mmCIF file of C-alpha atoms in Angstrom:
data_model
loop_
_atom_site.group_PDB
_atom_site.id
_atom_site.type_symbol
_atom_site.label_atom_id
_atom_site.label_comp_id
_atom_site.label_asym_id
_atom_site.label_seq_id
_atom_site.Cartn_x
_atom_site.Cartn_y
_atom_site.Cartn_z
ATOM 1 C CA MET D 1 58.400 72.305 122.535
ATOM 2 C CA ALA D 2 55.482 70.112 123.593
ATOM 3 C CA SER D 3 53.601 73.207 124.763
ATOM 4 C CA TYR D 4 52.921 74.076 121.109
ATOM 5 C CA TRP D 5 53.318 70.605 119.551
ATOM 6 C CA PRO D 6 51.757 68.091 121.983
ATOM 7 C CA LEU D 7 52.819 65.141 119.836
ATOM 8 C CA PHE D 8 56.317 65.529 121.281
ATOM 9 C CA ASP D 9 54.939 64.076 124.522
ATOM 10 C CA LEU D 10 53.431 60.991 122.839
ATOM 11 C CA ARG D 11 55.452 57.799 123.330
ATOM 12 C CA LEU D 12 54.929 54.180 122.341
ATOM 13 C CA GLU D 13 57.079 51.977 124.576
ATOM 14 C CA THR D 14 57.690 48.326 123.704
ATOM 15 C CA GLU D 15 59.890 45.777 125.440
ATOM 16 C CA ARG D 16 62.997 46.940 123.551
ATOM 17 C CA LEU D 17 62.065 50.155 121.752
ATOM 18 C CA VAL D 18 60.683 53.638 122.263
ATOM 19 C CA LEU D 19 58.749 55.304 119.448
ATOM 20 C CA ARG D 20 58.202 59.053 119.658
ATOM 21 C CA ALA D 21 57.687 62.012 117.368
ATOM 22 C CA VAL D 22 60.962 63.158 115.832
ATOM 23 C CA THR D 23 62.359 66.413 117.246
ATOM 24 C CA ASP D 24 64.945 68.599 115.544
ATOM 25 C CA ASP D 25 67.501 67.388 118.101
ATOM 26 C CA ASP D 26 66.853 63.811 116.913
ATOM 27 C CA LEU D 27 67.583 64.600 113.271
ATOM 28 C CA PRO D 28 71.411 64.292 113.292
ATOM 29 C CA GLY D 29 71.250 60.769 114.752
ATOM 30 C CA LEU D 30 68.514 59.668 112.361
ATOM 31 C CA LEU D 31 70.366 61.123 109.383
ATOM 32 C CA ASP D 32 73.487 59.224 110.453
ATOM 33 C CA ALA D 33 71.381 56.039 110.634
ATOM 34 C CA ILE D 34 70.243 56.649 107.045
ATOM 35 C CA ASP D 35 73.813 57.327 105.905
ATOM 36 C CA ALA D 36 74.918 54.042 107.490
ATOM 37 C CA GLY D 37 72.670 52.279 104.970
ATOM 38 C CA ILE D 38 69.115 50.959 104.920
ATOM 39 C CA HIS D 39 69.080 48.536 101.995
ATOM 40 C CA ASP D 40 71.139 46.937 99.246
ATOM 41 C CA PRO D 41 71.913 49.782 96.800
ATOM 42 C CA GLU D 42 70.844 47.564 93.901
ATOM 43 C CA LEU D 43 67.301 47.389 95.299
ATOM 44 C CA MET D 44 64.807 50.156 96.047
ATOM 45 C CA PRO D 45 62.167 49.394 98.702
ATOM 46 C CA PHE D 46 60.707 52.919 98.799
ATOM 47 C CA SER D 47 58.137 54.554 96.543
ATOM 48 C CA ILE D 48 60.128 57.781 96.782
ATOM 49 C CA PRO D 49 63.771 56.784 96.173
ATOM 50 C CA PHE D 50 65.313 59.261 98.612
ATOM 51 C CA THR D 51 68.196 56.906 99.420
ATOM 52 C CA ASP D 52 69.438 57.237 95.825
ATOM 53 C CA GLU D 53 70.221 60.924 96.352
ATOM 54 C CA ALA D 54 73.680 62.272 97.104
ATOM 55 C CA PRO D 55 74.353 62.417 100.873
ATOM 56 C CA GLU D 56 73.873 66.172 101.255
ATOM 57 C CA LYS D 57 70.611 66.184 99.308
ATOM 58 C CA ARG D 58 69.439 62.985 101.043
ATOM 59 C CA ARG D 59 69.938 64.517 104.479
ATOM 60 C CA LEU D 60 68.092 67.669 103.440
ATOM 61 C CA SER D 61 65.128 65.758 101.991
ATOM 62 C CA ALA D 62 64.867 63.580 105.122
ATOM 63 C CA ALA D 63 64.780 66.678 107.335
ATOM 64 C CA GLN D 64 62.224 68.329 105.045
ATOM 65 C CA TYR D 65 60.016 65.246 105.324
ATOM 66 C CA VAL D 66 59.930 65.557 109.127
ATOM 67 C CA TRP D 67 59.289 69.312 109.008
ATOM 68 C CA GLY D 68 56.668 68.875 106.286
ATOM 69 C CA ALA D 69 54.742 66.339 108.361
ATOM 70 C CA ARG D 70 54.384 68.971 111.079
ATOM 71 C CA ALA D 71 53.640 71.881 108.752
ATOM 72 C CA ASN D 72 50.917 70.041 106.821
ATOM 73 C CA TRP D 73 49.185 68.430 109.813
ATOM 74 C CA SER D 74 45.413 68.628 110.023
ATOM 75 C CA THR D 75 42.719 66.448 111.541
ATOM 76 C CA ASP D 76 41.620 65.650 107.981
ATOM 77 C CA ALA D 77 45.039 64.508 106.729
ATOM 78 C CA TRP D 78 48.051 63.752 108.891
ATOM 79 C CA GLU D 79 51.352 61.934 108.799
ATOM 80 C CA LEU D 80 53.204 60.989 111.977
ATOM 81 C CA PRO D 81 56.807 59.747 111.616
ATOM 82 C CA PHE D 82 57.802 58.130 114.891
ATOM 83 C CA GLY D 83 61.524 57.969 115.524
ATOM 84 C CA VAL D 84 62.468 54.472 116.708
ATOM 85 C CA PHE D 85 64.981 54.418 119.557
ATOM 86 C CA ARG D 86 66.861 51.498 121.087
ATOM 87 C CA ASP D 87 68.680 52.277 124.347
ATOM 88 C CA GLY D 88 68.304 55.956 123.470
ATOM 89 C CA ARG D 89 69.869 55.570 120.005
ATOM 90 C CA PRO D 90 67.831 56.366 116.879
ATOM 91 C CA ILE D 91 67.710 53.309 114.634
ATOM 92 C CA GLY D 92 64.837 54.033 112.251
ATOM 93 C CA VAL D 93 61.434 55.538 111.612
ATOM 94 C CA GLN D 94 57.972 54.018 111.841
ATOM 95 C CA GLY D 95 55.402 56.184 110.109
ATOM 96 C CA VAL D 96 51.623 56.111 110.286
ATOM 97 C CA SER D 97 49.398 58.355 108.185
ATOM 98 C CA ALA D 98 45.769 58.913 107.248
ATOM 99 C CA LYS D 99 43.542 60.918 104.950
ATOM 100 C CA ARG D 100 39.967 61.804 105.950
ATOM 101 C CA PHE D 101 40.551 59.659 109.003
ATOM 102 C CA LEU D 102 37.379 60.566 110.931
ATOM 103 C CA VAL D 103 35.345 59.428 107.914
ATOM 104 C CA MET D 104 37.412 56.567 106.487
ATOM 105 C CA ARG D 105 38.963 55.169 109.697
ATOM 106 C CA GLU D 106 41.954 53.903 107.716
ATOM 107 C CA VAL D 107 45.675 54.275 108.360
ATOM 108 C CA GLU D 108 48.719 53.385 106.311
ATOM 109 C CA THR D 109 52.142 52.519 107.669
ATOM 110 C CA GLY D 110 55.668 52.641 106.335
ATOM 111 C CA SER D 111 59.061 52.274 107.963
ATOM 112 C CA TRP D 112 62.802 51.866 107.690
ATOM 113 C CA LEU D 113 65.566 50.492 109.923
ATOM 114 C CA THR D 114 69.287 51.085 109.640
ATOM 115 C CA ARG D 115 70.892 47.883 108.325
ATOM 116 C CA ALA D 116 72.840 47.085 111.500
ATOM 117 C CA GLU D 117 69.542 46.710 113.396
ATOM 118 C CA GLN D 118 67.727 44.551 110.856
ATOM 119 C CA GLY D 119 66.974 40.881 111.363
ATOM 120 C CA GLN D 120 66.285 41.174 115.100
ATOM 121 C CA GLY D 121 62.495 41.459 115.071
ATOM 122 C CA PHE D 122 62.431 45.230 115.525
ATOM 123 C CA GLY D 123 60.386 45.743 112.347
ATOM 124 C CA LYS D 124 57.551 43.637 113.727
ATOM 125 C CA GLU D 125 57.814 45.209 117.185
ATOM 126 C CA MET D 126 57.560 48.797 115.942
ATOM 127 C CA ARG D 127 54.760 48.001 113.479
ATOM 128 C CA CYS D 128 52.767 46.321 116.248
ATOM 129 C CA ALA D 129 53.242 49.428 118.402
ATOM 130 C CA VAL D 130 51.656 51.762 115.842
ATOM 131 C CA LEU D 131 48.893 49.241 115.131
ATOM 132 C CA GLN D 132 48.018 49.170 118.828
ATOM 133 C CA PHE D 133 48.030 52.976 118.807
ATOM 134 C CA ALA D 134 45.806 53.102 115.708
ATOM 135 C CA PHE D 135 43.305 50.387 116.616
ATOM 136 C CA ALA D 136 43.095 50.724 120.404
ATOM 137 C CA HIS D 137 43.454 54.498 120.772
ATOM 138 C CA LEU D 138 42.442 56.122 117.482
ATOM 139 C CA ASN D 139 39.721 53.541 116.802
ATOM 140 C CA ALA D 140 40.941 52.852 113.298
ATOM 141 C CA GLU D 141 39.072 50.141 111.413
ATOM 142 C CA ILE D 142 41.617 49.229 108.713
ATOM 143 C CA ALA D 143 45.404 49.357 108.481
ATOM 144 C CA ARG D 144 47.129 49.143 105.120
ATOM 145 C CA SER D 145 50.714 48.524 104.098
ATOM 146 C CA GLY D 146 52.622 47.364 101.064
ATOM 147 C CA ALA D 147 55.928 45.959 99.867
ATOM 148 C CA PHE D 148 57.568 45.673 96.479
ATOM 149 C CA VAL D 149 57.906 42.120 95.234
ATOM 150 C CA ASP D 150 61.690 42.219 95.735
ATOM 151 C CA ASN D 151 61.326 43.172 99.416
ATOM 152 C CA PRO D 152 60.314 39.874 101.046
ATOM 153 C CA ALA D 153 61.442 40.970 104.525
ATOM 154 C CA SER D 154 58.805 43.717 104.681
ATOM 155 C CA ALA D 155 56.117 41.406 103.336
ATOM 156 C CA ALA D 156 57.093 38.796 105.933
ATOM 157 C CA VAL D 157 56.490 41.300 108.755
ATOM 158 C CA SER D 158 52.999 42.032 107.450
ATOM 159 C CA ARG D 159 52.130 38.360 107.104
ATOM 160 C CA ALA D 160 53.528 37.512 110.547
ATOM 161 C CA ILE D 161 51.265 40.130 112.124
ATOM 162 C CA GLY D 162 48.211 38.811 110.302
ATOM 163 C CA TYR D 163 47.735 41.121 107.321
ATOM 164 C CA ARG D 164 46.030 39.676 104.266
ATOM 165 C CA GLU D 165 47.297 40.235 100.738
ATOM 166 C CA ASN D 166 44.874 42.613 99.053
ATOM 167 C CA GLY D 167 45.851 42.855 95.410
ATOM 168 C CA ARG D 168 48.782 44.422 93.619
ATOM 169 C CA SER D 169 49.619 47.800 92.161
ATOM 170 C CA ARG D 170 52.492 49.245 90.147
ATOM 171 C CA GLU D 171 54.853 52.089 90.929
ATOM 172 C CA ALA D 172 58.045 53.390 89.308
ATOM 173 C CA PRO D 173 60.462 54.559 92.006
ATOM 174 C CA ARG D 174 63.439 54.451 89.639
ATOM 175 C CA GLY D 175 61.570 55.224 86.428
ATOM 176 C CA GLY D 176 60.552 51.696 85.468
ATOM 177 C CA PRO D 177 57.399 49.806 86.541
ATOM 178 C CA LYS D 178 57.623 47.707 89.664
ATOM 179 C CA ASP D 179 54.961 45.523 91.254
ATOM 180 C CA ARG D 180 53.874 46.225 94.808
ATOM 181 C CA VAL D 181 51.984 43.725 96.985
ATOM 182 C CA ASN D 182 49.287 45.463 99.033
ATOM 183 C CA PHE D 183 48.303 44.266 102.501
ATOM 184 C CA GLU D 184 45.256 44.931 104.708
ATOM 185 C CA LEU D 185 44.468 44.268 108.372
ATOM 186 C CA THR D 186 41.088 45.021 109.953
ATOM 187 C CA ARG D 187 40.512 45.946 113.565
ATOM 188 C CA ASP D 188 38.623 42.692 114.182
ATOM 189 C CA GLU D 189 41.505 40.670 112.738
ATOM 190 C CA TRP D 190 43.944 42.559 114.957
ATOM 191 C CA LEU D 191 41.754 41.971 118.022
ATOM 192 C CA GLU D 192 41.803 38.239 117.338
ATOM 193 C CA ARG D 193 45.622 38.184 117.233
ATOM 194 C CA ARG D 194 46.690 40.962 119.584
ATOM 195 C CA ASP D 195 47.383 38.714 122.590
ATOM 196 C CA ALA D 196 50.079 36.957 120.555
ATOM 197 C CA LEU D 197 51.648 40.177 119.253
ATOM 198 C CA PRO D 198 54.267 42.447 120.840
ATOM 199 C CA LYS D 199 52.685 44.999 123.182
ATOM 200 C CA ALA D 200 53.266 48.710 123.669
ATOM 201 C CA ALA D 201 52.532 51.142 126.479
ATOM 202 C CA ILE D 202 50.958 54.263 124.970
ATOM 203 C CA VAL D 203 52.029 57.318 126.982
ATOM 204 C CA GLY D 204 50.671 60.844 126.559
ATOM 205 C CA PHE D 205 47.679 60.092 124.363
ATOM 206 C CA ASP D 206 45.162 62.180 126.292
ATOM 207 C CA VAL D 207 46.957 65.428 125.459
ATOM 208 C CA VAL D 208 47.048 64.696 121.713
ATOM 209 C CA ARG D 209 43.483 63.493 121.167
ATOM 210 C CA GLY D 210 42.428 66.861 119.796
ATOM 211 C CA MET D 211 45.163 66.809 117.159
ATOM 212 C CA PHE D 212 43.408 63.798 115.608
ATOM 213 C CA GLY D 213 39.984 65.466 115.902
ATOM 214 C CA LEU D 214 38.917 62.954 118.535
ATOM 215 C CA ASP D 215 37.710 65.401 121.192
ATOM 216 C CA ASP D 216 34.561 65.865 119.130
ATOM 217 C CA ASP D 217 34.414 62.270 117.895
ATOM 218 C CA LYS D 218 31.489 60.649 119.702
ATOM 219 C CA ALA D 219 32.450 57.168 118.456
ATOM 220 C CA SER D 220 35.916 57.261 120.014
#
């Protein structure tokens, strides 16, 4: 499959985790991890409330998200959902995306972990992996993230890594307004802190450079 989709050969390897592009063979395990539960049903940490859907529809929409990220890929706008694996088992997804990346040099991240794997520092470890990928390999200048005000665990990950709060916005995932705290981290801020952050080995980047438009990017 990597012969026509080189991203399948890209891997981010941390001390405890492997992050790699989701294949169709990975989907059943990831869908089971979603079905096992991600959050308290009374809360909604996602802008798109896919976990509220009935199981059959939820599984379909999750698969469509992965397929859509491939189908809509371009160097101008891309979304890369990394499957997160612990000892070969899928336990979540760490996404990184960008629009007009070669001009704006900004990325945004989002993630989820199955509930049984929460509270063990994996959220910070997988976020640090994609930040290293974005800043050290893609030459991003800014990384953005956000968390609803009733999701302190996500906000704590951002603050622990060194993000700064950068205003608030409102969304309505379940139909009513909900405040979101926005976070920002610059490349210089990351460089100052990276020695104290979890590290990742980035494997297979050379073969995917062109998919990000970097072969012709003189600044990279």
